[in-house]
Amino acid sequence: MTEIHISGIKDTGVTMVSNSFIGHFMTDANGDYVKVYLYLLYVSGGNGTFSMNGASDFLGTSEKALGKALEYWEKTGLIKLFRNSAGEIENLELINADAAVENTGSVVAQYAMKPDEALVSPEVMAALNTDNVPALNSTYHIVEKYLGRLLNARDITLINNLYEKREFSAELIIYLYEYCTNGGHREPSYIEKVASNWVDEGVKTIEDARTASVKYNKTYKLVMKAFGENRLPAEIEREYIDKWSNIFHMSDEVIKEACNRTIINSHRPDFKYADGIISSWASKKINTLDGVKAEDKLHAASVGAFKTASARPGNNRFVNSYDQRNYTDSDFEDIEEKLLNKNNG
């Protein structure tokens, strides 16, 4: 269990929450994310360390959800995460909320402070000046992080429409961009289509969105069909599938193959068994069906070579370990006579 060390906030004996956090960051954040941030403040005032496992138990949430919360706060500039070579978080720095506001500010403020640097076109500047919704200032900044680029006029118009016309909350908008960009989609047209689907599904909250997203996720569908299950995957099952797709970057064909082999070998839908297969392939940097087939050939060749070697004379320690005797007919007659004499007393 890796311990994560926290720095940046001094121990005062009480858990202090900055007014800047409440006024600038809290209102746009998911309630569970706020809980995680408060926990970080709390443990920083103790021994200054925590583990993902211990924190998830304390907060009553999964480690995956905890990781999402940490990534969210990193994007806002309130914390810095430091990872080791294995990608595990080993240090975390809490940034003073007042300093975070000054350092990040809103996207609008950043553009307004640098009008001569040609960061955006006049059209975008006009959209920012006339269409900006003050409640979305920090949302613009977070969305920009997810997109990995500066916002343009179309981005801002879409965000504003989602907030004002679709009545999406700021946190739902952020989750929408998180969901789309995690799937590799950053085009406004795609994001708008997903938002329209959510409206048709009656999505109002992040939990509603998660349920709707599961229903339309093709990899979830593929896995459940391969396992012969006519239902949506449970949360722990989704975590396995997300790991295979997003961390190991396995193609759908490879994931399906692992599910098929699981059914053949274990005779039941076993996510842990399938995870063992996929983890083995991932350790060998295999993530395509062609790679799997090549590995199968290598394995078959090595097994065949082993069997051939095992069948060769002299490889069995019980064979030829003593001198063989050649018996004649006279020898057999002598043995038979001795047995008869023994039986006759």
mmCIF file of C-alpha atoms in Angstrom:
data_model
loop_
_atom_site.group_PDB
_atom_site.id
_atom_site.type_symbol
_atom_site.label_atom_id
_atom_site.label_comp_id
_atom_site.label_asym_id
_atom_site.label_seq_id
_atom_site.Cartn_x
_atom_site.Cartn_y
_atom_site.Cartn_z
ATOM 1 C CA MET A 1 0.000 0.000 0.000
ATOM 2 C CA THR A 2 1.771 3.200 -1.213
ATOM 3 C CA GLU A 3 1.773 6.131 1.207
ATOM 4 C CA ILE A 4 1.163 9.538 -0.357
ATOM 5 C CA HIS A 5 2.874 12.444 1.359
ATOM 6 C CA ILE A 6 1.114 15.818 1.514
ATOM 7 C CA SER A 7 2.880 19.156 1.685
ATOM 8 C CA GLY A 8 1.929 22.795 1.322
ATOM 9 C CA ILE A 9 -0.422 23.377 4.272
ATOM 10 C CA LYS A 10 0.780 23.798 7.858
ATOM 11 C CA ASP A 11 -0.772 21.928 10.786
ATOM 12 C CA THR A 12 -2.895 24.352 12.824
ATOM 13 C CA GLY A 13 -4.799 21.780 14.884
ATOM 14 C CA VAL A 14 -8.023 22.513 13.014
ATOM 15 C CA THR A 15 -9.153 22.028 9.432
ATOM 16 C CA MET A 16 -9.278 25.469 7.843
ATOM 17 C CA VAL A 17 -11.210 26.022 4.619
ATOM 18 C CA SER A 18 -10.303 29.119 2.627
ATOM 19 C CA ASN A 19 -13.045 31.564 1.636
ATOM 20 C CA SER A 20 -11.462 31.548 -1.824
ATOM 21 C CA PHE A 21 -12.149 27.825 -2.093
ATOM 22 C CA ILE A 22 -15.789 28.306 -1.094
ATOM 23 C CA GLY A 23 -16.335 31.311 -3.343
ATOM 24 C CA HIS A 24 -14.323 30.322 -6.396
ATOM 25 C CA PHE A 25 -14.013 26.532 -6.563
ATOM 26 C CA MET A 26 -16.664 24.811 -4.461
ATOM 27 C CA THR A 27 -19.794 25.858 -6.347
ATOM 28 C CA ASP A 28 -18.643 24.332 -9.652
ATOM 29 C CA ALA A 29 -17.365 21.084 -8.133
ATOM 30 C CA ASN A 30 -19.054 17.722 -7.721
ATOM 31 C CA GLY A 31 -20.075 17.220 -4.078
ATOM 32 C CA ASP A 32 -17.947 14.051 -3.863
ATOM 33 C CA TYR A 33 -14.951 16.001 -5.155
ATOM 34 C CA VAL A 34 -15.482 18.623 -2.445
ATOM 35 C CA LYS A 35 -15.510 15.818 0.133
ATOM 36 C CA VAL A 36 -12.153 14.573 -1.172
ATOM 37 C CA TYR A 37 -10.620 18.060 -0.998
ATOM 38 C CA LEU A 38 -11.823 18.518 2.578
ATOM 39 C CA TYR A 39 -10.307 15.134 3.421
ATOM 40 C CA LEU A 40 -6.957 16.280 2.002
ATOM 41 C CA LEU A 41 -7.081 19.359 4.214
ATOM 42 C CA TYR A 42 -7.950 17.141 7.175
ATOM 43 C CA VAL A 43 -5.129 14.612 6.740
ATOM 44 C CA SER A 44 -2.590 17.344 5.959
ATOM 45 C CA GLY A 45 -3.134 18.600 9.491
ATOM 46 C CA GLY A 46 -2.317 15.153 10.947
ATOM 47 C CA ASN A 47 0.701 13.061 9.984
ATOM 48 C CA GLY A 48 0.625 14.391 6.430
ATOM 49 C CA THR A 49 0.274 11.017 4.716
ATOM 50 C CA PHE A 50 -2.530 8.850 3.368
ATOM 51 C CA SER A 51 -3.030 5.909 1.027
ATOM 52 C CA MET A 52 -5.542 5.537 -1.795
ATOM 53 C CA ASN A 53 -6.905 2.399 -0.158
ATOM 54 C CA GLY A 54 -7.247 4.010 3.267
ATOM 55 C CA ALA A 55 -8.795 7.182 1.848
ATOM 56 C CA SER A 56 -11.367 5.254 -0.200
ATOM 57 C CA ASP A 57 -12.369 3.271 2.904
ATOM 58 C CA PHE A 58 -12.627 6.431 5.002
ATOM 59 C CA LEU A 59 -14.693 8.294 2.406
ATOM 60 C CA GLY A 60 -16.784 5.290 1.371
ATOM 61 C CA THR A 61 -15.851 5.580 -2.299
ATOM 62 C CA SER A 62 -13.856 3.584 -4.857
ATOM 63 C CA GLU A 63 -10.177 4.231 -5.532
ATOM 64 C CA LYS A 64 -11.070 5.040 -9.136
ATOM 65 C CA ALA A 65 -13.530 7.756 -8.033
ATOM 66 C CA LEU A 66 -10.909 9.080 -5.617
ATOM 67 C CA GLY A 67 -8.382 9.263 -8.450
ATOM 68 C CA LYS A 68 -10.861 11.179 -10.614
ATOM 69 C CA ALA A 69 -11.365 13.691 -7.798
ATOM 70 C CA LEU A 70 -7.615 14.201 -7.397
ATOM 71 C CA GLU A 71 -7.232 14.739 -11.147
ATOM 72 C CA TYR A 72 -10.093 17.251 -11.059
ATOM 73 C CA TRP A 73 -8.496 19.313 -8.294
ATOM 74 C CA GLU A 74 -5.163 19.149 -10.100
ATOM 75 C CA LYS A 75 -6.831 20.632 -13.175
ATOM 76 C CA THR A 76 -8.231 23.508 -11.095
ATOM 77 C CA GLY A 77 -4.749 24.304 -9.792
ATOM 78 C CA LEU A 78 -5.597 23.575 -6.146
ATOM 79 C CA ILE A 79 -3.226 20.602 -5.874
ATOM 80 C CA LYS A 80 -0.148 19.223 -7.600
ATOM 81 C CA LEU A 81 0.350 15.479 -8.021
ATOM 82 C CA PHE A 82 3.755 13.837 -8.247
ATOM 83 C CA ARG A 83 3.934 10.288 -9.629
ATOM 84 C CA ASN A 84 6.659 7.645 -9.630
ATOM 85 C CA SER A 85 7.872 5.723 -12.674
ATOM 86 C CA ALA A 86 4.980 3.255 -12.281
ATOM 87 C CA GLY A 87 2.459 6.095 -12.522
ATOM 88 C CA GLU A 88 1.475 5.876 -8.843
ATOM 89 C CA ILE A 89 0.911 9.071 -6.880
ATOM 90 C CA GLU A 90 3.574 9.313 -4.191
ATOM 91 C CA ASN A 91 3.488 13.014 -3.291
ATOM 92 C CA LEU A 92 0.757 15.636 -3.300
ATOM 93 C CA GLU A 93 1.100 19.364 -2.760
ATOM 94 C CA LEU A 94 -1.846 21.466 -1.607
ATOM 95 C CA ILE A 95 -1.830 24.927 -3.175
ATOM 96 C CA ASN A 96 -3.147 27.866 -1.181
ATOM 97 C CA ALA A 97 -6.614 28.623 -2.609
ATOM 98 C CA ASP A 98 -5.895 32.375 -2.820
ATOM 99 C CA ALA A 99 -2.744 31.676 -4.822
ATOM 100 C CA ALA A 100 -4.625 29.175 -7.018
ATOM 101 C CA VAL A 101 -7.182 31.838 -7.913
ATOM 102 C CA GLU A 102 -4.414 34.276 -8.816
ATOM 103 C CA ASN A 103 -2.452 31.699 -10.797
ATOM 104 C CA THR A 104 -5.331 30.203 -12.754
ATOM 105 C CA GLY A 105 -8.172 32.681 -12.709
ATOM 106 C CA SER A 106 -10.802 32.238 -15.403
ATOM 107 C CA VAL A 107 -10.237 31.776 -19.095
ATOM 108 C CA VAL A 108 -11.911 35.123 -19.659
ATOM 109 C CA ALA A 109 -9.517 36.890 -17.306
ATOM 110 C CA GLN A 110 -6.491 35.317 -18.953
ATOM 111 C CA TYR A 111 -7.556 36.503 -22.393
ATOM 112 C CA ALA A 112 -8.442 39.957 -21.140
ATOM 113 C CA MET A 113 -5.015 40.393 -19.517
ATOM 114 C CA LYS A 114 -3.164 39.481 -22.728
ATOM 115 C CA PRO A 115 -4.998 41.177 -25.606
ATOM 116 C CA ASP A 116 -1.815 41.872 -27.551
ATOM 117 C CA GLU A 117 -0.514 38.317 -27.609
ATOM 118 C CA ALA A 118 -2.984 37.144 -30.294
ATOM 119 C CA LEU A 119 -4.007 34.140 -28.213
ATOM 120 C CA VAL A 120 -7.494 34.256 -29.679
ATOM 121 C CA SER A 121 -9.210 35.752 -32.675
ATOM 122 C CA PRO A 122 -11.341 38.909 -32.461
ATOM 123 C CA GLU A 123 -14.409 36.689 -32.937
ATOM 124 C CA VAL A 124 -13.542 34.676 -29.853
ATOM 125 C CA MET A 125 -12.784 37.798 -27.872
ATOM 126 C CA ALA A 126 -16.203 39.174 -28.872
ATOM 127 C CA ALA A 127 -17.878 35.945 -27.754
ATOM 128 C CA LEU A 128 -16.067 36.128 -24.443
ATOM 129 C CA ASN A 129 -17.027 39.738 -23.879
ATOM 130 C CA THR A 130 -20.689 39.453 -24.843
ATOM 131 C CA ASP A 131 -21.728 35.889 -24.090
ATOM 132 C CA ASN A 132 -19.769 35.085 -20.958
ATOM 133 C CA VAL A 133 -21.808 33.622 -18.093
ATOM 134 C CA PRO A 134 -20.049 34.628 -14.847
ATOM 135 C CA ALA A 135 -21.081 31.392 -13.107
ATOM 136 C CA LEU A 136 -19.085 29.467 -15.727
ATOM 137 C CA ASN A 137 -15.745 31.244 -15.359
ATOM 138 C CA SER A 138 -13.970 28.328 -13.698
ATOM 139 C CA THR A 139 -15.876 25.878 -15.920
ATOM 140 C CA TYR A 140 -14.309 27.442 -19.022
ATOM 141 C CA HIS A 141 -10.887 26.935 -17.528
ATOM 142 C CA ILE A 142 -11.487 23.272 -16.608
ATOM 143 C CA VAL A 143 -13.006 22.477 -20.023
ATOM 144 C CA GLU A 144 -9.974 24.056 -21.655
ATOM 145 C CA LYS A 145 -7.786 21.623 -19.694
ATOM 146 C CA TYR A 146 -9.832 18.646 -20.882
ATOM 147 C CA LEU A 147 -9.702 19.791 -24.510
ATOM 148 C CA GLY A 148 -5.977 20.452 -24.267
ATOM 149 C CA ARG A 149 -6.268 23.744 -26.124
ATOM 150 C CA LEU A 150 -7.624 27.258 -25.868
ATOM 151 C CA LEU A 151 -11.365 27.629 -26.214
ATOM 152 C CA ASN A 152 -12.793 29.053 -29.414
ATOM 153 C CA ALA A 153 -16.074 30.844 -30.046
ATOM 154 C CA ARG A 154 -17.915 27.619 -30.862
ATOM 155 C CA ASP A 155 -16.731 25.998 -27.623
ATOM 156 C CA ILE A 156 -17.910 28.911 -25.537
ATOM 157 C CA THR A 157 -21.252 29.172 -27.318
ATOM 158 C CA LEU A 158 -21.835 25.443 -26.771
ATOM 159 C CA ILE A 159 -20.983 25.664 -23.065
ATOM 160 C CA ASN A 160 -23.249 28.673 -22.597
ATOM 161 C CA ASN A 161 -26.134 26.968 -24.427
ATOM 162 C CA LEU A 162 -25.729 23.842 -22.304
ATOM 163 C CA TYR A 163 -25.937 25.966 -19.173
ATOM 164 C CA GLU A 164 -28.708 28.384 -20.176
ATOM 165 C CA LYS A 165 -30.884 26.459 -22.657
ATOM 166 C CA ARG A 166 -30.258 22.815 -21.769
ATOM 167 C CA GLU A 167 -30.124 23.693 -18.057
ATOM 168 C CA PHE A 168 -26.991 21.630 -17.446
ATOM 169 C CA SER A 169 -25.292 22.429 -14.147
ATOM 170 C CA ALA A 170 -21.637 23.475 -14.257
ATOM 171 C CA GLU A 171 -20.591 20.114 -12.813
ATOM 172 C CA LEU A 172 -22.631 18.234 -15.425
ATOM 173 C CA ILE A 173 -20.973 20.243 -18.202
ATOM 174 C CA ILE A 174 -17.551 19.376 -16.794
ATOM 175 C CA TYR A 175 -18.491 15.705 -16.574
ATOM 176 C CA LEU A 176 -19.736 15.829 -20.182
ATOM 177 C CA TYR A 177 -16.335 17.051 -21.385
ATOM 178 C CA GLU A 178 -14.530 14.573 -19.143
ATOM 179 C CA TYR A 179 -16.604 11.710 -20.546
ATOM 180 C CA CYS A 180 -16.122 12.744 -24.187
ATOM 181 C CA THR A 181 -12.394 13.522 -23.988
ATOM 182 C CA ASN A 182 -11.659 10.290 -22.098
ATOM 183 C CA GLY A 183 -13.144 8.525 -25.101
ATOM 184 C CA GLY A 184 -10.870 10.494 -27.436
ATOM 185 C CA HIS A 185 -13.558 12.896 -28.706
ATOM 186 C CA ARG A 186 -12.910 16.639 -28.566
ATOM 187 C CA GLU A 187 -15.044 17.818 -31.473
ATOM 188 C CA PRO A 188 -17.860 20.222 -30.467
ATOM 189 C CA SER A 189 -20.259 18.379 -32.800
ATOM 190 C CA TYR A 190 -19.671 15.084 -30.987
ATOM 191 C CA ILE A 191 -19.966 16.689 -27.548
ATOM 192 C CA GLU A 192 -23.201 18.414 -28.580
ATOM 193 C CA LYS A 193 -24.608 15.098 -29.843
ATOM 194 C CA VAL A 194 -23.849 13.373 -26.529
ATOM 195 C CA ALA A 195 -25.477 16.273 -24.684
ATOM 196 C CA SER A 196 -28.601 15.921 -26.872
ATOM 197 C CA ASN A 197 -28.747 12.193 -26.112
ATOM 198 C CA TRP A 198 -28.546 12.991 -22.410
ATOM 199 C CA VAL A 199 -31.404 15.462 -22.719
ATOM 200 C CA ASP A 200 -33.500 12.794 -24.483
ATOM 201 C CA GLU A 201 -32.635 10.378 -21.651
ATOM 202 C CA GLY A 202 -33.776 12.907 -19.055
ATOM 203 C CA VAL A 203 -30.294 13.334 -17.604
ATOM 204 C CA LYS A 204 -30.195 15.935 -14.826
ATOM 205 C CA THR A 205 -27.285 14.840 -12.648
ATOM 206 C CA ILE A 206 -23.863 13.257 -13.009
ATOM 207 C CA GLU A 207 -25.280 9.970 -11.733
ATOM 208 C CA ASP A 208 -27.963 10.125 -14.452
ATOM 209 C CA ALA A 209 -25.206 10.757 -16.999
ATOM 210 C CA ARG A 210 -23.175 7.781 -15.784
ATOM 211 C CA THR A 211 -26.199 5.514 -16.191
ATOM 212 C CA ALA A 212 -26.899 6.848 -19.687
ATOM 213 C CA SER A 213 -23.234 6.537 -20.662
ATOM 214 C CA VAL A 214 -23.111 2.893 -19.621
ATOM 215 C CA LYS A 215 -26.126 2.162 -21.782
ATOM 216 C CA TYR A 216 -24.419 3.512 -24.921
ATOM 217 C CA ASN A 217 -20.839 2.361 -24.290
ATOM 218 C CA LYS A 218 -20.047 -0.144 -27.060
ATOM 219 C CA THR A 219 -17.223 -1.846 -25.145
ATOM 220 C CA TYR A 220 -19.513 -2.452 -22.164
ATOM 221 C CA LYS A 221 -22.072 -3.947 -24.554
ATOM 222 C CA LEU A 222 -19.435 -6.113 -26.238
ATOM 223 C CA VAL A 223 -18.166 -7.557 -22.952
ATOM 224 C CA MET A 224 -21.604 -8.293 -21.515
ATOM 225 C CA LYS A 225 -22.676 -9.953 -24.776
ATOM 226 C CA ALA A 226 -19.497 -12.066 -24.861
ATOM 227 C CA PHE A 227 -20.246 -13.161 -21.296
ATOM 228 C CA GLY A 228 -23.858 -13.972 -22.208
ATOM 229 C CA GLU A 229 -25.213 -11.340 -19.816
ATOM 230 C CA ASN A 230 -28.333 -9.383 -20.780
ATOM 231 C CA ARG A 231 -27.815 -6.492 -18.368
ATOM 232 C CA LEU A 232 -25.700 -3.405 -17.748
ATOM 233 C CA PRO A 233 -22.332 -3.990 -16.058
ATOM 234 C CA ALA A 234 -22.052 -3.255 -12.342
ATOM 235 C CA GLU A 235 -19.632 -0.579 -11.127
ATOM 236 C CA ILE A 236 -16.827 -3.034 -10.299
ATOM 237 C CA GLU A 237 -17.288 -4.649 -13.721
ATOM 238 C CA ARG A 238 -17.102 -1.245 -15.414
ATOM 239 C CA GLU A 239 -13.849 -0.580 -13.571
ATOM 240 C CA TYR A 240 -12.351 -3.738 -15.067
ATOM 241 C CA ILE A 241 -13.522 -2.804 -18.575
ATOM 242 C CA ASP A 242 -12.283 0.780 -18.210
ATOM 243 C CA LYS A 243 -8.902 -0.567 -17.079
ATOM 244 C CA TRP A 244 -8.648 -2.775 -20.162
ATOM 245 C CA SER A 245 -9.653 0.047 -22.524
ATOM 246 C CA ASN A 246 -8.181 3.178 -20.941
ATOM 247 C CA ILE A 247 -5.102 1.933 -19.072
ATOM 248 C CA PHE A 248 -4.021 -1.107 -21.090
ATOM 249 C CA HIS A 249 -5.388 0.385 -24.358
ATOM 250 C CA MET A 250 -6.669 -2.981 -25.546
ATOM 251 C CA SER A 251 -8.735 -3.059 -28.724
ATOM 252 C CA ASP A 252 -12.318 -4.290 -28.515
ATOM 253 C CA GLU A 253 -11.294 -7.409 -30.471
ATOM 254 C CA VAL A 254 -8.661 -8.286 -27.866
ATOM 255 C CA ILE A 255 -11.098 -7.714 -24.998
ATOM 256 C CA LYS A 256 -13.681 -9.927 -26.698
ATOM 257 C CA GLU A 257 -11.064 -12.647 -27.242
ATOM 258 C CA ALA A 258 -10.157 -12.583 -23.545
ATOM 259 C CA CYS A 259 -13.843 -12.899 -22.621
ATOM 260 C CA ASN A 260 -14.276 -15.839 -25.015
ATOM 261 C CA ARG A 261 -11.255 -17.630 -23.535
ATOM 262 C CA THR A 262 -12.598 -16.973 -20.050
ATOM 263 C CA ILE A 263 -15.889 -18.701 -20.885
ATOM 264 C CA ILE A 264 -14.076 -21.643 -22.517
ATOM 265 C CA ASN A 265 -11.704 -22.170 -19.588
ATOM 266 C CA SER A 266 -13.786 -21.221 -16.545
ATOM 267 C CA HIS A 267 -17.247 -21.971 -17.994
ATOM 268 C CA ARG A 268 -18.664 -18.758 -16.486
ATOM 269 C CA PRO A 269 -18.420 -14.958 -16.882
ATOM 270 C CA ASP A 270 -15.446 -14.230 -14.628
ATOM 271 C CA PHE A 271 -14.090 -10.668 -14.829
ATOM 272 C CA LYS A 272 -11.137 -11.487 -12.570
ATOM 273 C CA TYR A 273 -10.127 -14.408 -14.814
ATOM 274 C CA ALA A 274 -10.409 -12.220 -17.935
ATOM 275 C CA ASP A 275 -8.368 -9.524 -16.193
ATOM 276 C CA GLY A 276 -5.602 -12.068 -15.604
ATOM 277 C CA ILE A 277 -5.514 -12.884 -19.315
ATOM 278 C CA ILE A 278 -5.486 -9.242 -20.391
ATOM 279 C CA SER A 279 -2.927 -8.236 -17.738
ATOM 280 C CA SER A 280 -0.630 -10.993 -19.039
ATOM 281 C CA TRP A 281 -0.932 -9.645 -22.579
ATOM 282 C CA ALA A 282 -0.396 -6.088 -21.367
ATOM 283 C CA SER A 283 2.823 -7.118 -19.567
ATOM 284 C CA LYS A 284 4.084 -8.327 -22.966
ATOM 285 C CA LYS A 285 2.923 -5.096 -24.644
ATOM 286 C CA ILE A 286 0.285 -6.955 -26.654
ATOM 287 C CA ASN A 287 -2.876 -4.954 -27.379
ATOM 288 C CA THR A 288 -4.033 -6.142 -30.803
ATOM 289 C CA LEU A 289 -5.561 -9.391 -32.046
ATOM 290 C CA ASP A 290 -2.598 -9.926 -34.377
ATOM 291 C CA GLY A 291 -0.309 -9.641 -31.370
ATOM 292 C CA VAL A 292 -2.385 -12.213 -29.489
ATOM 293 C CA LYS A 293 -2.200 -14.653 -32.440
ATOM 294 C CA ALA A 294 1.570 -14.196 -32.671
ATOM 295 C CA GLU A 295 1.898 -14.896 -28.944
ATOM 296 C CA ASP A 296 -0.257 -18.036 -29.326
ATOM 297 C CA LYS A 297 2.101 -19.330 -32.035
ATOM 298 C CA LEU A 298 5.157 -18.712 -29.863
ATOM 299 C CA HIS A 299 3.489 -20.470 -26.943
ATOM 300 C CA ALA A 300 2.463 -23.439 -29.077
ATOM 301 C CA ALA A 301 5.999 -23.720 -30.463
ATOM 302 C CA SER A 302 7.564 -23.659 -26.989
ATOM 303 C CA VAL A 303 5.117 -26.279 -25.690
ATOM 304 C CA GLY A 304 5.820 -28.512 -28.720
ATOM 305 C CA ALA A 305 9.567 -28.176 -28.197
ATOM 306 C CA PHE A 306 9.189 -29.099 -24.525
ATOM 307 C CA LYS A 307 7.131 -32.207 -25.335
ATOM 308 C CA THR A 308 9.634 -33.304 -27.961
ATOM 309 C CA ALA A 309 12.535 -32.858 -25.569
ATOM 310 C CA SER A 310 10.686 -34.722 -22.808
ATOM 311 C CA ALA A 311 9.998 -37.694 -25.121
ATOM 312 C CA ARG A 312 13.650 -38.187 -26.123
ATOM 313 C CA PRO A 313 15.395 -41.326 -24.748
ATOM 314 C CA GLY A 314 17.698 -40.523 -21.889
ATOM 315 C CA ASN A 315 15.706 -37.535 -20.598
ATOM 316 C CA ASN A 316 13.753 -39.690 -18.136
ATOM 317 C CA ARG A 317 15.863 -40.365 -15.066
ATOM 318 C CA PHE A 318 14.086 -43.715 -14.634
ATOM 319 C CA VAL A 319 15.096 -44.922 -18.077
ATOM 320 C CA ASN A 320 18.567 -46.375 -18.677
ATOM 321 C CA SER A 321 19.551 -45.644 -15.080
ATOM 322 C CA TYR A 322 20.768 -49.220 -14.701
ATOM 323 C CA ASP A 323 22.218 -51.870 -17.011
ATOM 324 C CA GLN A 324 19.619 -53.779 -18.990
ATOM 325 C CA ARG A 325 19.896 -57.652 -18.868
ATOM 326 C CA ASN A 326 19.085 -59.816 -21.832
ATOM 327 C CA TYR A 327 17.253 -63.029 -20.788
ATOM 328 C CA THR A 328 17.554 -66.356 -22.711
ATOM 329 C CA ASP A 329 15.078 -69.260 -22.912
ATOM 330 C CA SER A 330 17.252 -71.186 -20.429
ATOM 331 C CA ASP A 331 16.964 -68.318 -17.947
ATOM 332 C CA PHE A 332 13.175 -68.368 -18.130
ATOM 333 C CA GLU A 333 13.146 -72.192 -17.644
ATOM 334 C CA ASP A 334 15.298 -71.856 -14.507
ATOM 335 C CA ILE A 335 12.975 -69.196 -13.074
ATOM 336 C CA GLU A 336 9.912 -71.312 -13.785
ATOM 337 C CA GLU A 337 11.503 -74.382 -12.119
ATOM 338 C CA LYS A 338 12.352 -72.393 -8.988
ATOM 339 C CA LEU A 339 8.795 -71.124 -8.690
ATOM 340 C CA LEU A 340 7.373 -74.639 -9.025
ATOM 341 C CA ASN A 341 9.731 -76.042 -6.398
ATOM 342 C CA LYS A 342 8.773 -73.180 -4.041
ATOM 343 C CA ASN A 343 5.054 -73.817 -4.470
ATOM 344 C CA ASN A 344 5.466 -77.578 -3.907
ATOM 345 C CA GLY A 345 7.051 -76.914 -0.615
#
